[in-house]
Amino acid sequence: MAKLRPVSEELIIKRIRLENPWWDTSEIPSNYAPLKRRLYFDQLYQQITLLSVRRATVLMGPRRVGKTVILYQVIQQLIADGVPPRKICFLSIDAPIYNNISLEELLALCKKALNDTTTDHLYVIFDEIQYLKNWEEHLKSMVDLYFEVRFVVSGSAAAALKLKSNESGAGRFTDFMLPPLTFQEYLHLKDLTYLLRQEAYQWLDTRPPQILDVTDDWDTLNGHFLAYINFGGYPEVIFNKDIQQDPGRFIRSDIIDKVLLLDLPSLYGIRDVQELNSMFNVIAYNSGNEFNLESLSQESGVDKQTIRKYLEYLEAAFLIKILYPVGINTKRFQRDSRFKIYLTNPSMRCALFAPISFTDDHFGQMVETAIVAQWLHRGDVPLHFAAWPGGEVDLVMVTPNQKPLFVLEIKWSNQYVAHPGKLKSLMKYAKENKKKVVWITSIDKVHHKTYEGIDCCYIPAASYCFSVGKHSFADRITDELIKLLDS
């Protein structure tokens, strides 16, 4: 039998040079150069180039949200800002040629490929880091050892990365979550933000004017809102008509299946992946619905104890968000026996089943899912729904002393604009909690009406979705920068 030969160092160096064309051309690959940047780019770039904080950046997020693209754009900007191209190394760890090679060995090979023995002012980017076993231990050691190197790593197995980053990278890593697109980002990438303008409404006499994002063409904006719900979570999909014709083949097989069949089983030792898949399908089809363990068990065929674990795994993988109820008095229940589950990206439902339309029975739930998804860009916000015998309110944000900060009823209808009294649960909750202002979404009506002493503010769902995404993004930038500077 012929002796098996290891991959030669010469071949690995050749591959490294191939992955770093800017060493010779000062330009990133042509297929990435013209792509429009996500709104998160500036925040990520600021974190990577904040040299006063000696930490590795761990870029994580669901599959296909543009992590590799944004890393190439970081390289493009570093070169534009005067960083020598040969001081930027990029390696795709999922390439088989790098199999079983440690990060430190890869760094040494990069230096050989560059014919440079120094590491001064070097940026090193490892893409798809989850393919390297015990990557977090290697990276922590290198951050300590090579203080003059700026390390950036990325990976799609978001649950695994966050778990290992938190366990091993305390004080050495700074996480950066790149989520699916907000509706604001969808419009930004498609050059459609011109559809919206800001307008002041003096609805509440004792307060400053309400500044709302409105349009002169609600039909067009709502058409894009529908497209966002069906296809808008992934940058590649919104520009590709072929993928939109068959979203299941791209999103289901390349995104959802890889998380359910590969990422989660490898991280948590799940053996029955079909069981997990069955439960996720039930959740996806009913996103925005209220569940309990009993009903979920009956629908999916999975026992209740296993369901608890699966819900934890799916939430850790950023596929779902669970909201728990408060009572009519805004107090949490002692036992969370009921809850609502939302997809973190509404277009996952379209991929698993079929594109949805305005007249679909489930469209209201997907509007609700889209709005909740915008709030998730803010990070951990105290979102709940209110529920009591005979009544429910869709969304409330609860303060630490268990008071409702805001109250929202999500409707895809204009009928309540003239008839707020039909919203009996909302009005009862507002009166019980002495809330003078409530918000209700509509299809295309911007309106204010006082009903029994309560200011009812109506805003089209597409406009509200845009505004929440915009403000959540802005607030997250402020919070993350403060944390980074304080670290």
Tab-separated table of C-alpha atoms in Angstrom:
chain	number	residue	atom	x	y	z
A	1	MET	CA	0.000	0.000	0.000
A	2	ALA	CA	1.300	3.437	-0.924
A	3	LYS	CA	2.117	5.719	2.009
A	4	LEU	CA	-0.376	8.566	2.499
A	5	ARG	CA	1.248	11.938	2.080
A	6	PRO	CA	0.256	15.064	4.052
A	7	VAL	CA	-0.593	18.258	2.214
A	8	SER	CA	2.656	20.043	1.503
A	9	GLU	CA	3.500	23.373	3.058
A	10	GLU	CA	4.126	24.744	-0.418
A	11	LEU	CA	0.551	23.914	-1.464
A	12	ILE	CA	-0.906	25.533	1.668
A	13	ILE	CA	1.100	28.711	1.066
A	14	LYS	CA	-0.113	28.752	-2.522
A	15	ARG	CA	-3.702	28.549	-1.266
A	16	ILE	CA	-3.118	31.385	1.244
A	17	ARG	CA	-1.780	33.638	-1.525
A	18	LEU	CA	-4.807	32.761	-3.649
A	19	GLU	CA	-7.137	33.830	-0.832
A	20	ASN	CA	-5.380	37.191	-0.446
A	21	PRO	CA	-5.276	38.735	-3.950
A	22	TRP	CA	-5.005	42.281	-2.517
A	23	TRP	CA	-1.401	41.514	-1.548
A	24	ASP	CA	-0.607	42.051	-5.237
A	25	THR	CA	-3.573	44.058	-6.580
A	26	SER	CA	-4.636	46.158	-3.548
A	27	GLU	CA	-8.211	45.144	-4.412
A	28	ILE	CA	-10.686	42.616	-3.017
A	29	PRO	CA	-12.282	40.090	-5.436
A	30	SER	CA	-14.425	41.785	-8.091
A	31	ASN	CA	-17.605	39.929	-7.129
A	32	TYR	CA	-17.541	41.560	-3.657
A	33	ALA	CA	-16.309	45.069	-4.516
A	34	PRO	CA	-19.572	46.557	-5.881
A	35	LEU	CA	-21.915	45.136	-3.218
A	36	LYS	CA	-23.708	47.704	-1.087
A	37	ARG	CA	-22.788	47.687	2.579
A	38	ARG	CA	-25.159	46.683	5.318
A	39	LEU	CA	-25.946	49.379	7.869
A	40	TYR	CA	-24.012	47.364	10.459
A	41	PHE	CA	-20.746	47.852	8.571
A	42	ASP	CA	-19.648	51.054	10.310
A	43	GLN	CA	-20.265	49.615	13.764
A	44	LEU	CA	-18.277	46.454	12.992
A	45	TYR	CA	-15.454	48.423	11.392
A	46	GLN	CA	-15.225	50.712	14.390
A	47	GLN	CA	-15.014	47.719	16.718
A	48	ILE	CA	-12.288	46.013	14.669
A	49	THR	CA	-10.143	49.156	14.359
A	50	LEU	CA	-10.496	50.330	17.965
A	51	LEU	CA	-6.884	49.494	18.718
A	52	SER	CA	-6.996	50.781	22.296
A	53	VAL	CA	-9.081	47.705	23.210
A	54	ARG	CA	-6.976	44.542	22.803
A	55	ARG	CA	-9.554	41.915	22.002
A	56	ALA	CA	-10.432	39.591	19.145
A	57	THR	CA	-13.715	40.307	17.375
A	58	VAL	CA	-16.007	37.289	17.038
A	59	LEU	CA	-18.457	37.973	14.207
A	60	MET	CA	-21.410	35.627	14.487
A	61	GLY	CA	-24.892	35.311	13.091
A	62	PRO	CA	-27.269	33.014	11.250
A	63	ARG	CA	-26.211	31.517	7.951
A	64	ARG	CA	-26.328	33.659	4.787
A	65	VAL	CA	-26.773	37.069	6.419
A	66	GLY	CA	-23.598	38.419	4.748
A	67	LYS	CA	-20.781	37.756	7.229
A	68	THR	CA	-18.152	36.861	4.617
A	69	VAL	CA	-19.198	39.777	2.412
A	70	ILE	CA	-18.895	42.260	5.267
A	71	LEU	CA	-15.403	40.907	6.089
A	72	TYR	CA	-14.249	41.540	2.519
A	73	GLN	CA	-15.725	45.033	2.792
A	74	VAL	CA	-13.725	45.537	6.007
A	75	ILE	CA	-10.572	44.594	4.071
A	76	GLN	CA	-11.552	47.031	1.317
A	77	GLN	CA	-11.970	49.851	3.853
A	78	LEU	CA	-8.743	49.038	5.708
A	79	ILE	CA	-6.820	49.400	2.442
A	80	ALA	CA	-8.685	52.628	1.641
A	81	ASP	CA	-7.741	53.935	5.097
A	82	GLY	CA	-4.047	53.350	4.464
A	83	VAL	CA	-3.404	49.912	5.953
A	84	PRO	CA	-0.799	48.207	3.715
A	85	PRO	CA	-2.545	45.376	1.795
A	86	ARG	CA	0.176	42.941	2.854
A	87	LYS	CA	-0.749	43.596	6.503
A	88	ILE	CA	-4.164	41.960	6.027
A	89	CYS	CA	-4.486	38.145	6.022
A	90	PHE	CA	-7.727	36.317	5.290
A	91	LEU	CA	-8.235	32.548	5.576
A	92	SER	CA	-11.383	30.463	5.071
A	93	ILE	CA	-11.027	27.798	7.742
A	94	ASP	CA	-13.633	25.583	6.056
A	95	ALA	CA	-11.221	24.915	3.190
A	96	PRO	CA	-10.144	21.233	3.456
A	97	ILE	CA	-6.517	22.174	2.931
A	98	TYR	CA	-6.430	23.770	6.398
A	99	ASN	CA	-7.817	20.687	8.114
A	100	ASN	CA	-6.208	19.987	11.529
A	101	ILE	CA	-3.877	22.987	11.336
A	102	SER	CA	-3.871	25.181	14.447
A	103	LEU	CA	-4.429	28.945	14.285
A	104	GLU	CA	-0.864	29.595	15.356
A	105	GLU	CA	0.477	27.356	12.588
A	106	LEU	CA	-1.773	29.153	10.101
A	107	LEU	CA	-0.419	32.504	11.266
A	108	ALA	CA	3.135	31.223	10.768
A	109	LEU	CA	2.230	30.043	7.261
A	110	CYS	CA	0.718	33.453	6.491
A	111	LYS	CA	3.994	35.098	7.461
A	112	LYS	CA	5.864	32.666	5.217
A	113	ALA	CA	3.498	33.412	2.356
A	114	LEU	CA	4.218	37.106	2.900
A	115	ASN	CA	7.975	36.581	3.299
A	116	ASP	CA	7.632	38.655	6.455
A	117	THR	CA	8.765	37.527	9.902
A	118	THR	CA	7.070	40.381	11.772
A	119	THR	CA	3.489	40.629	13.002
A	120	ASP	CA	3.433	44.381	13.678
A	121	HIS	CA	0.103	46.066	12.832
A	122	LEU	CA	-1.204	42.872	11.243
A	123	TYR	CA	-4.921	42.174	10.717
A	124	VAL	CA	-5.707	38.430	10.636
A	125	ILE	CA	-9.193	37.246	9.663
A	126	PHE	CA	-10.298	33.632	10.093
A	127	ASP	CA	-13.624	32.992	8.355
A	128	GLU	CA	-15.867	30.030	9.369
A	129	ILE	CA	-13.864	29.452	12.539
A	130	GLN	CA	-16.247	26.760	13.830
A	131	TYR	CA	-14.545	24.217	11.563
A	132	LEU	CA	-11.474	24.290	13.805
A	133	LYS	CA	-11.774	22.159	16.933
A	134	ASN	CA	-11.219	24.073	20.201
A	135	TRP	CA	-10.843	27.313	18.244
A	136	GLU	CA	-11.680	29.409	21.303
A	137	GLU	CA	-8.677	28.072	23.266
A	138	HIS	CA	-6.324	28.691	20.328
A	139	LEU	CA	-7.666	32.207	19.789
A	140	LYS	CA	-7.484	33.199	23.454
A	141	SER	CA	-3.858	32.096	23.581
A	142	MET	CA	-3.017	34.064	20.441
A	143	VAL	CA	-4.679	37.251	21.686
A	144	ASP	CA	-2.448	37.034	24.766
A	145	LEU	CA	0.675	36.162	22.815
A	146	TYR	CA	0.418	38.453	19.777
A	147	PHE	CA	-0.742	41.735	21.250
A	148	GLU	CA	0.267	43.632	18.100
A	149	VAL	CA	-2.074	41.534	15.894
A	150	ARG	CA	-5.748	42.356	15.405
A	151	PHE	CA	-7.688	39.086	15.191
A	152	VAL	CA	-11.140	38.793	13.646
A	153	VAL	CA	-12.999	35.481	13.401
A	154	SER	CA	-16.420	34.650	12.034
A	155	GLY	CA	-18.750	31.686	11.985
A	156	SER	CA	-22.243	30.611	11.044
A	157	ALA	CA	-22.813	28.139	13.868
A	158	ALA	CA	-23.983	31.053	15.977
A	159	ALA	CA	-25.141	29.046	18.982
A	160	ALA	CA	-21.830	27.207	19.219
A	161	LEU	CA	-19.767	30.343	18.753
A	162	LYS	CA	-21.618	32.301	21.412
A	163	LEU	CA	-21.420	29.422	23.884
A	164	LYS	CA	-17.684	28.950	23.428
A	165	SER	CA	-16.972	32.680	23.237
A	166	ASN	CA	-18.716	33.244	26.569
A	167	GLU	CA	-17.045	30.250	28.213
A	168	SER	CA	-13.463	30.810	27.090
A	169	GLY	CA	-13.180	34.320	25.739
A	170	ALA	CA	-14.098	36.473	28.726
A	171	GLY	CA	-11.912	39.558	28.576
A	172	ARG	CA	-10.327	38.412	25.303
A	173	PHE	CA	-13.205	38.364	22.798
A	174	THR	CA	-15.846	40.898	21.830
A	175	ASP	CA	-18.872	39.350	20.155
A	176	PHE	CA	-20.583	41.044	17.226
A	177	MET	CA	-23.954	39.678	16.192
A	178	LEU	CA	-24.935	40.231	12.538
A	179	PRO	CA	-28.671	39.486	12.388
A	180	PRO	CA	-30.956	39.047	9.378
A	181	LEU	CA	-31.974	42.216	7.559
A	182	THR	CA	-34.354	44.676	9.173
A	183	PHE	CA	-37.029	46.223	6.960
A	184	GLN	CA	-34.977	49.432	7.086
A	185	GLU	CA	-31.916	47.577	5.774
A	186	TYR	CA	-33.998	45.870	3.092
A	187	LEU	CA	-35.112	49.266	1.787
A	188	HIS	CA	-31.575	50.642	2.174
A	189	LEU	CA	-29.975	47.861	0.128
A	190	LYS	CA	-32.612	48.219	-2.587
A	191	ASP	CA	-32.275	52.048	-2.658
A	192	LEU	CA	-35.902	52.478	-1.616
A	193	THR	CA	-35.587	54.570	1.546
A	194	TYR	CA	-36.747	57.579	-0.513
A	195	LEU	CA	-40.260	56.148	-0.164
A	196	LEU	CA	-40.380	57.283	3.469
A	197	ARG	CA	-40.161	60.735	4.989
A	198	GLN	CA	-40.481	61.972	8.549
A	199	GLU	CA	-43.498	63.980	9.606
A	200	ALA	CA	-44.472	65.501	12.960
A	201	TYR	CA	-47.914	64.857	14.458
A	202	GLN	CA	-49.082	66.871	17.463
A	203	TRP	CA	-51.374	64.167	18.797
A	204	LEU	CA	-50.649	64.413	22.506
A	205	ASP	CA	-51.031	67.930	23.887
A	206	THR	CA	-48.681	67.466	26.830
A	207	ARG	CA	-45.846	65.876	24.859
A	208	PRO	CA	-43.487	66.776	22.007
A	209	PRO	CA	-44.798	65.973	18.515
A	210	GLN	CA	-44.757	62.349	17.356
A	211	ILE	CA	-42.168	62.008	14.568
A	212	LEU	CA	-43.372	59.231	12.275
A	213	ASP	CA	-41.980	57.659	9.113
A	214	VAL	CA	-44.703	58.020	6.488
A	215	THR	CA	-45.064	57.826	2.725
A	216	ASP	CA	-47.198	59.295	-0.052
A	217	ASP	CA	-47.596	55.847	-1.624
A	218	TRP	CA	-48.719	53.244	0.896
A	219	ASP	CA	-49.546	50.680	-1.798
A	220	THR	CA	-45.949	50.660	-3.026
A	221	LEU	CA	-44.479	50.575	0.494
A	222	ASN	CA	-46.807	47.744	1.502
A	223	GLY	CA	-45.801	45.838	-1.628
A	224	HIS	CA	-42.188	45.993	-0.492
A	225	PHE	CA	-43.243	45.087	3.042
A	226	LEU	CA	-44.843	41.918	1.664
A	227	ALA	CA	-41.663	41.148	-0.308
A	228	TYR	CA	-39.626	41.689	2.865
A	229	ILE	CA	-41.796	39.259	4.826
A	230	ASN	CA	-41.416	36.626	2.106
A	231	PHE	CA	-37.793	37.114	1.029
A	232	GLY	CA	-36.237	39.988	2.925
A	233	GLY	CA	-34.138	38.422	5.663
A	234	TYR	CA	-31.156	37.503	3.483
A	235	PRO	CA	-29.173	39.980	1.344
A	236	GLU	CA	-28.567	37.489	-1.465
A	237	VAL	CA	-32.256	36.605	-1.812
A	238	ILE	CA	-33.620	40.127	-2.197
A	239	PHE	CA	-31.648	40.644	-5.423
A	240	ASN	CA	-32.032	37.178	-6.930
A	241	LYS	CA	-35.292	36.411	-8.744
A	242	ASP	CA	-34.267	32.797	-9.335
A	243	ILE	CA	-33.977	32.176	-5.597
A	244	GLN	CA	-37.316	33.915	-5.008
A	245	GLN	CA	-38.929	31.501	-7.479
A	246	ASP	CA	-37.714	28.579	-5.362
A	247	PRO	CA	-36.829	29.915	-1.887
A	248	GLY	CA	-37.107	26.456	-0.357
A	249	ARG	CA	-34.108	25.154	-2.247
A	250	PHE	CA	-31.887	28.024	-1.074
A	251	ILE	CA	-33.157	28.994	2.361
A	252	ARG	CA	-34.382	25.622	3.569
A	253	SER	CA	-31.495	23.498	2.321
A	254	ASP	CA	-28.663	25.998	2.716
A	255	ILE	CA	-29.733	27.710	5.918
A	256	ILE	CA	-32.379	25.973	8.001
A	257	ASP	CA	-31.383	22.374	7.296
A	258	LYS	CA	-27.714	23.044	8.023
A	259	VAL	CA	-28.595	24.501	11.409
A	260	LEU	CA	-31.093	21.762	12.292
A	261	LEU	CA	-29.134	18.845	10.857
A	262	LEU	CA	-25.521	19.936	11.460
A	263	ASP	CA	-24.951	22.851	13.840
A	264	LEU	CA	-27.356	21.976	16.656
A	265	PRO	CA	-26.791	18.185	16.630
A	266	SER	CA	-23.007	18.640	16.741
A	267	LEU	CA	-23.222	21.169	19.582
A	268	TYR	CA	-25.830	19.499	21.784
A	269	GLY	CA	-25.509	15.839	20.795
A	270	ILE	CA	-29.010	15.622	19.297
A	271	ARG	CA	-29.570	12.194	17.794
A	272	ASP	CA	-33.110	12.411	16.431
A	273	VAL	CA	-32.776	15.302	13.992
A	274	GLN	CA	-36.077	14.448	12.317
A	275	GLU	CA	-37.822	15.028	15.636
A	276	LEU	CA	-36.203	18.457	15.942
A	277	ASN	CA	-37.100	19.238	12.330
A	278	SER	CA	-40.723	18.216	12.888
A	279	MET	CA	-41.079	20.525	15.867
A	280	PHE	CA	-39.451	23.445	14.058
A	281	ASN	CA	-41.861	23.038	11.135
A	282	VAL	CA	-44.820	23.290	13.525
A	283	ILE	CA	-43.349	26.431	15.086
A	284	ALA	CA	-42.530	28.043	11.735
A	285	TYR	CA	-46.011	27.487	10.331
A	286	ASN	CA	-47.575	28.948	13.476
A	287	SER	CA	-45.096	31.765	14.150
A	288	GLY	CA	-46.757	34.365	16.349
A	289	ASN	CA	-49.185	31.878	17.874
A	290	GLU	CA	-49.500	31.060	21.535
A	291	PHE	CA	-48.221	27.635	22.543
A	292	ASN	CA	-47.976	25.481	25.615
A	293	LEU	CA	-45.924	22.347	26.070
A	294	GLU	CA	-48.974	20.122	25.777
A	295	SER	CA	-50.192	21.526	22.457
A	296	LEU	CA	-46.691	21.639	20.993
A	297	SER	CA	-46.118	18.038	22.012
A	298	GLN	CA	-49.365	16.906	20.382
A	299	GLU	CA	-48.695	18.789	17.129
A	300	SER	CA	-45.051	17.749	16.727
A	301	GLY	CA	-45.108	14.288	18.300
A	302	VAL	CA	-42.202	15.208	20.612
A	303	ASP	CA	-42.373	14.626	24.370
A	304	LYS	CA	-42.582	17.679	26.622
A	305	GLN	CA	-39.203	17.279	28.309
A	306	THR	CA	-37.457	17.066	24.952
A	307	ILE	CA	-39.421	20.083	23.705
A	308	ARG	CA	-37.998	22.182	26.537
A	309	LYS	CA	-34.477	21.346	25.416
A	310	TYR	CA	-35.226	21.891	21.732
A	311	LEU	CA	-36.734	25.317	22.406
A	312	GLU	CA	-33.593	26.288	24.280
A	313	TYR	CA	-31.404	25.089	21.389
A	314	LEU	CA	-33.484	26.825	18.700
A	315	GLU	CA	-33.415	30.088	20.609
A	316	ALA	CA	-29.638	29.789	21.135
A	317	ALA	CA	-29.283	29.307	17.369
A	318	PHE	CA	-31.203	32.570	16.777
A	319	LEU	CA	-33.939	30.782	14.846
A	320	ILE	CA	-36.755	31.609	17.265
A	321	LYS	CA	-37.664	34.081	19.997
A	322	ILE	CA	-39.920	33.103	22.889
A	323	LEU	CA	-42.102	35.729	24.590
A	324	TYR	CA	-43.722	35.019	27.944
A	325	PRO	CA	-46.968	36.578	29.170
A	326	VAL	CA	-47.768	39.079	31.858
A	327	GLY	CA	-51.180	39.329	33.459
A	328	ILE	CA	-53.618	42.206	33.140
A	329	ASN	CA	-51.710	43.816	36.041
A	330	THR	CA	-48.388	43.453	34.070
A	331	LYS	CA	-46.978	40.988	36.599
A	332	ARG	CA	-45.113	37.891	35.386
A	333	PHE	CA	-46.704	34.543	36.109
A	334	GLN	CA	-44.914	32.257	38.541
A	335	ARG	CA	-45.028	29.404	36.014
A	336	ASP	CA	-44.415	30.045	32.326
A	337	SER	CA	-46.773	27.353	31.094
A	338	ARG	CA	-47.853	29.372	28.049
A	339	PHE	CA	-45.758	31.406	25.642
A	340	LYS	CA	-45.600	32.787	22.133
A	341	ILE	CA	-42.920	31.727	19.664
A	342	TYR	CA	-41.732	33.886	16.778
A	343	LEU	CA	-39.326	33.187	13.955
A	344	THR	CA	-36.428	35.641	14.139
A	345	ASN	CA	-36.792	36.091	10.396
A	346	PRO	CA	-40.262	35.900	8.770
A	347	SER	CA	-38.897	34.711	5.409
A	348	MET	CA	-38.042	31.335	6.962
A	349	ARG	CA	-41.757	30.489	6.893
A	350	CYS	CA	-41.956	31.280	3.202
A	351	ALA	CA	-38.985	29.000	2.528
A	352	LEU	CA	-40.476	26.076	4.416
A	353	PHE	CA	-43.980	26.368	2.995
A	354	ALA	CA	-44.893	28.965	0.357
A	355	PRO	CA	-44.829	32.750	-0.164
A	356	ILE	CA	-47.627	34.441	1.706
A	357	SER	CA	-50.078	37.059	0.373
A	358	PHE	CA	-52.024	39.972	1.868
A	359	THR	CA	-55.191	37.860	1.909
A	360	ASP	CA	-53.624	34.791	3.509
A	361	ASP	CA	-55.170	33.803	6.831
A	362	HIS	CA	-51.698	33.809	8.383
A	363	PHE	CA	-50.641	37.238	7.112
A	364	GLY	CA	-51.483	39.030	10.360
A	365	GLN	CA	-49.255	36.603	12.263
A	366	MET	CA	-46.395	37.259	9.857
A	367	VAL	CA	-46.802	41.018	10.285
A	368	GLU	CA	-46.523	40.409	14.022
A	369	THR	CA	-43.484	38.175	13.456
A	370	ALA	CA	-41.796	40.853	11.325
A	371	ILE	CA	-42.347	43.532	13.971
A	372	VAL	CA	-41.025	41.359	16.810
A	373	ALA	CA	-37.999	40.511	14.634
A	374	GLN	CA	-37.135	44.225	14.383
A	375	TRP	CA	-37.082	44.519	18.175
A	376	LEU	CA	-34.584	41.660	18.387
A	377	HIS	CA	-31.938	43.840	16.720
A	378	ARG	CA	-31.948	45.889	19.908
A	379	GLY	CA	-30.707	42.922	21.938
A	380	ASP	CA	-32.404	41.744	25.105
A	381	VAL	CA	-35.489	43.915	25.486
A	382	PRO	CA	-38.208	43.069	28.032
A	383	LEU	CA	-40.908	42.208	25.497
A	384	HIS	CA	-44.004	40.315	26.587
A	385	PHE	CA	-47.604	39.830	25.607
A	386	ALA	CA	-50.392	40.424	28.093
A	387	ALA	CA	-52.911	37.642	28.686
A	388	TRP	CA	-55.698	36.965	31.133
A	389	PRO	CA	-58.968	34.997	30.994
A	390	GLY	CA	-60.900	36.439	28.079
A	391	GLY	CA	-58.305	38.981	26.964
A	392	GLU	CA	-54.919	39.519	25.326
A	393	VAL	CA	-52.686	42.370	24.099
A	394	ASP	CA	-50.078	41.619	21.432
A	395	LEU	CA	-46.978	43.397	22.698
A	396	VAL	CA	-45.952	45.243	25.846
A	397	MET	CA	-42.537	46.347	26.997
A	398	VAL	CA	-42.212	45.965	30.746
A	399	THR	CA	-40.057	48.120	33.018
A	400	PRO	CA	-38.002	46.572	35.880
A	401	ASN	CA	-40.745	47.543	38.342
A	402	GLN	CA	-43.283	45.686	36.161
A	403	LYS	CA	-45.033	48.620	34.547
A	404	PRO	CA	-45.894	48.776	30.819
A	405	LEU	CA	-43.528	51.157	29.040
A	406	PHE	CA	-45.509	50.921	25.822
A	407	VAL	CA	-48.526	48.972	24.635
A	408	LEU	CA	-49.043	47.811	21.044
A	409	GLU	CA	-51.856	45.978	19.285
A	410	ILE	CA	-50.755	44.615	15.910
A	411	LYS	CA	-53.502	44.552	13.292
A	412	TRP	CA	-53.505	44.263	9.507
A	413	SER	CA	-56.783	46.132	9.210
A	414	ASN	CA	-58.125	49.680	9.012
A	415	GLN	CA	-61.440	48.913	10.703
A	416	TYR	CA	-60.238	49.830	14.187
A	417	VAL	CA	-59.289	53.385	13.177
A	418	ALA	CA	-62.925	54.455	13.351
A	419	HIS	CA	-63.900	51.924	16.018
A	420	PRO	CA	-61.308	51.696	18.824
A	421	GLY	CA	-64.037	50.386	21.121
A	422	LYS	CA	-63.809	47.066	19.268
A	423	LEU	CA	-60.357	46.620	20.810
A	424	LYS	CA	-61.889	45.663	24.137
A	425	SER	CA	-58.874	43.820	25.549
A	426	LEU	CA	-56.516	46.669	24.670
A	427	MET	CA	-58.778	49.263	26.298
A	428	LYS	CA	-59.268	47.127	29.404
A	429	TYR	CA	-55.520	46.628	29.782
A	430	ALA	CA	-54.812	50.348	29.313
A	431	LYS	CA	-57.356	51.330	31.948
A	432	GLU	CA	-56.135	48.693	34.405
A	433	ASN	CA	-52.555	49.991	34.092
A	434	LYS	CA	-53.471	53.689	33.811
A	435	LYS	CA	-51.880	53.908	30.360
A	436	LYS	CA	-53.028	57.050	28.600
A	437	VAL	CA	-51.460	56.155	25.228
A	438	VAL	CA	-51.742	52.960	23.182
A	439	TRP	CA	-50.534	52.155	19.663
A	440	ILE	CA	-52.381	50.178	17.022
A	441	THR	CA	-51.052	49.222	13.609
A	442	SER	CA	-53.154	49.559	10.459
A	443	ILE	CA	-52.788	48.839	6.751
A	444	ASP	CA	-52.324	52.409	5.540
A	445	LYS	CA	-53.942	54.814	8.019
A	446	VAL	CA	-52.051	57.350	10.145
A	447	HIS	CA	-54.532	58.616	12.695
A	448	HIS	CA	-55.183	59.675	16.276
A	449	LYS	CA	-58.396	59.254	18.221
A	450	THR	CA	-59.218	59.717	21.894
A	451	TYR	CA	-61.481	57.018	23.275
A	452	GLU	CA	-62.678	57.064	26.887
A	453	GLY	CA	-59.665	59.131	27.921
A	454	ILE	CA	-57.115	56.938	26.093
A	455	ASP	CA	-55.066	58.326	23.191
A	456	CYS	CA	-55.205	55.734	20.394
A	457	CYS	CA	-52.332	56.277	17.939
A	458	TYR	CA	-52.647	54.439	14.621
A	459	ILE	CA	-49.661	53.784	12.386
A	460	PRO	CA	-49.373	51.533	9.305
A	461	ALA	CA	-47.623	48.255	10.101
A	462	ALA	CA	-44.963	48.750	7.399
A	463	SER	CA	-44.091	52.179	8.789
A	464	TYR	CA	-43.944	50.859	12.351
A	465	CYS	CA	-41.755	47.941	11.260
A	466	PHE	CA	-39.352	50.346	9.540
A	467	SER	CA	-39.201	52.689	12.543
A	468	VAL	CA	-38.606	49.933	15.121
A	469	GLY	CA	-35.769	48.506	13.039
A	470	LYS	CA	-34.236	51.945	12.591
A	471	HIS	CA	-34.369	52.872	16.267
A	472	SER	CA	-33.334	49.415	17.476
A	473	PHE	CA	-30.277	49.603	15.246
A	474	ALA	CA	-29.361	53.105	16.459
A	475	ASP	CA	-29.812	52.174	20.127
A	476	ARG	CA	-27.736	49.027	19.727
A	477	ILE	CA	-24.867	51.010	18.212
A	478	THR	CA	-24.846	53.355	21.224
A	479	ASP	CA	-25.051	50.513	23.767
A	480	GLU	CA	-22.328	48.417	22.134
A	481	LEU	CA	-19.918	51.335	21.822
A	482	ILE	CA	-20.371	52.241	25.498
A	483	LYS	CA	-19.728	48.616	26.528
A	484	LEU	CA	-16.669	48.400	24.308
A	485	LEU	CA	-15.134	51.617	25.648
A	486	ASP	CA	-15.881	50.594	29.237
A	487	SER	CA	-14.322	47.146	28.833
